[in-house]
Coordinates of C-alpha atoms in Angstrom, one line a residue:
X223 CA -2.5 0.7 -8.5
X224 CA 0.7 2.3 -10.3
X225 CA -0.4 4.8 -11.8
X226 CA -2.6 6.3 -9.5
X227 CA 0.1 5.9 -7.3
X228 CA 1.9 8.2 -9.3
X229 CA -0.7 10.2 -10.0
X230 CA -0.7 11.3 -6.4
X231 CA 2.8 11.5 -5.9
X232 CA 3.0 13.8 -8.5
X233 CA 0.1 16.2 -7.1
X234 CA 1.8 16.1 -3.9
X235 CA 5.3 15.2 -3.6
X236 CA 6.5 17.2 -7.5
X237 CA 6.9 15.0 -10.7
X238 CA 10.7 15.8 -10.5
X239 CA 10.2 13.5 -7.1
X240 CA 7.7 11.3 -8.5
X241 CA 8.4 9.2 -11.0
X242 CA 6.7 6.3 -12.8
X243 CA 9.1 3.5 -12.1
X244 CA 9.3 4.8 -8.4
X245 CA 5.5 3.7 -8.1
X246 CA 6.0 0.6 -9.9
X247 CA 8.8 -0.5 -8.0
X248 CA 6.7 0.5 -4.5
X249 CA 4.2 -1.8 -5.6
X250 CA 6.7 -4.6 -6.5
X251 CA 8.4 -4.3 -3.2
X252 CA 5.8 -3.8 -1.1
X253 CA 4.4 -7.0 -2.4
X254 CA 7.7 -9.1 -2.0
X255 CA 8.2 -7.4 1.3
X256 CA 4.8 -8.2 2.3
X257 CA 5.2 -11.4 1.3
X258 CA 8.6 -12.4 3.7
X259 CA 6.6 -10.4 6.8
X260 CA 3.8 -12.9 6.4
X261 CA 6.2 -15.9 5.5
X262 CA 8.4 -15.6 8.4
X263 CA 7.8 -13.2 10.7
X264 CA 4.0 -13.5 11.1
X265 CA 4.6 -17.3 12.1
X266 CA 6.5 -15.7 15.3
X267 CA 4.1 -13.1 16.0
X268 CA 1.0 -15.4 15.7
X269 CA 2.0 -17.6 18.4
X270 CA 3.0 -14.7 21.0
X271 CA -0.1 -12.6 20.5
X272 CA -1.9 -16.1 21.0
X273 CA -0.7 -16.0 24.5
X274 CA -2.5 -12.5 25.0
X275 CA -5.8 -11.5 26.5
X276 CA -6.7 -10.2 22.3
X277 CA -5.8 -13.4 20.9
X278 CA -6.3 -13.2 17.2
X279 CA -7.9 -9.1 17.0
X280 CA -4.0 -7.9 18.4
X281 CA -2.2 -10.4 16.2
X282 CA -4.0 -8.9 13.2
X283 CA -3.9 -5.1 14.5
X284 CA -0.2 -5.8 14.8
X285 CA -0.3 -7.4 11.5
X286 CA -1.9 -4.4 9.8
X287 CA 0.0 -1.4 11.3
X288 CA 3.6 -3.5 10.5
X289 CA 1.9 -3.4 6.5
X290 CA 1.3 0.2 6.6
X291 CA 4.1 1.2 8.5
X292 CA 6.2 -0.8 5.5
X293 CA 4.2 0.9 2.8
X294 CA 4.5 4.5 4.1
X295 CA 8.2 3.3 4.7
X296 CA 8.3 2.5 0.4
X297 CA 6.7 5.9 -0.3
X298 CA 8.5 7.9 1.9
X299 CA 11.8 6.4 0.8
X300 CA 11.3 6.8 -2.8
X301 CA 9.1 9.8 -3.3
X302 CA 11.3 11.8 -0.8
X303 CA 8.4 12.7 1.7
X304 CA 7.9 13.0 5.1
X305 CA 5.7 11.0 6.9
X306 CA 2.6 12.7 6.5
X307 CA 3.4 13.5 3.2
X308 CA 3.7 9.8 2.7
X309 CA 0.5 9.3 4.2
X310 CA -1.4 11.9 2.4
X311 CA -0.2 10.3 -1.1
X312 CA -1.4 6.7 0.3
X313 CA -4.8 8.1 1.0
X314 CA -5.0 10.4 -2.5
X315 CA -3.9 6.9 -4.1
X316 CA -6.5 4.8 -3.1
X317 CA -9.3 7.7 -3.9
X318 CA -8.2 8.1 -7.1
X319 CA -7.5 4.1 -7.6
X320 CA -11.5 4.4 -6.5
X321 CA -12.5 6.4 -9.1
X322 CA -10.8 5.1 -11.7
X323 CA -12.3 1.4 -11.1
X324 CA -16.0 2.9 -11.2
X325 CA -15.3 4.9 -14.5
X326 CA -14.1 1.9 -16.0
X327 CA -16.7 0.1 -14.2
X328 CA -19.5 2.1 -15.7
X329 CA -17.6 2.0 -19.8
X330 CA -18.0 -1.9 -18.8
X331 CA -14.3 -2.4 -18.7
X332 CA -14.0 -4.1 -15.4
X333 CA -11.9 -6.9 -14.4
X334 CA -15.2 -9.3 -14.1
X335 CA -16.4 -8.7 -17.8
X336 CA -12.8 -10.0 -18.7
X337 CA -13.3 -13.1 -17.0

């Protein structure tokens, strides 16, 4: 995810902005930050949201807009975007991360002929 990560960053943000170790290290944080929401502060969360009329659907819409709030948050912070800016990278990110995994797909180079 890197390095279409950066990939998009540089289209949109500049490359002066967008460096290779700046998408690395959103993908390292995002994944250890990630992994303290769910840890701890997802245990809170589950148990109020259980006392609401959505139940389980709010606890996991809550769940998913705190995630892409903290991603955006990681982009923004070290691309040196905006908001939309940020969000516009995410997008471009995952289209090109798309494409990529059905090229290799098709050269026969995905992760399941590994296995």
């Amino acid at each position: 995810m890197s390095p279409a990560l950066w990939l998009a960053g540089g289209a949109l943000a500049g490359r002066e902005k967008a460096k290779f170790t700046d998408a690395v290290a959103i993908i390292v944080v995002g994944i250890i930050v990630g992994a303290i929401f769910d840890a701890f502060v997802l245990g809170f969360f589950e148990l109020l949201f259980s006392m609401l009329p959505l139940g389980a659907l709010g606890f996991w819409l809550f769940s998913y807009l705190i995630r892409l709030i903290i991603w955006l948050a990681l982009v923004k912070h070290y691309f040196d975007c905006g908001w939309l800016k940020a969000l516009a990278i995410s997008i471009l990110a995952i289209i090109l991360f798309a494409i990529i995994a059905v090229v290799l797909a098709f050269l026969g180079l995905a992760l399941i002929a590994l296995i």
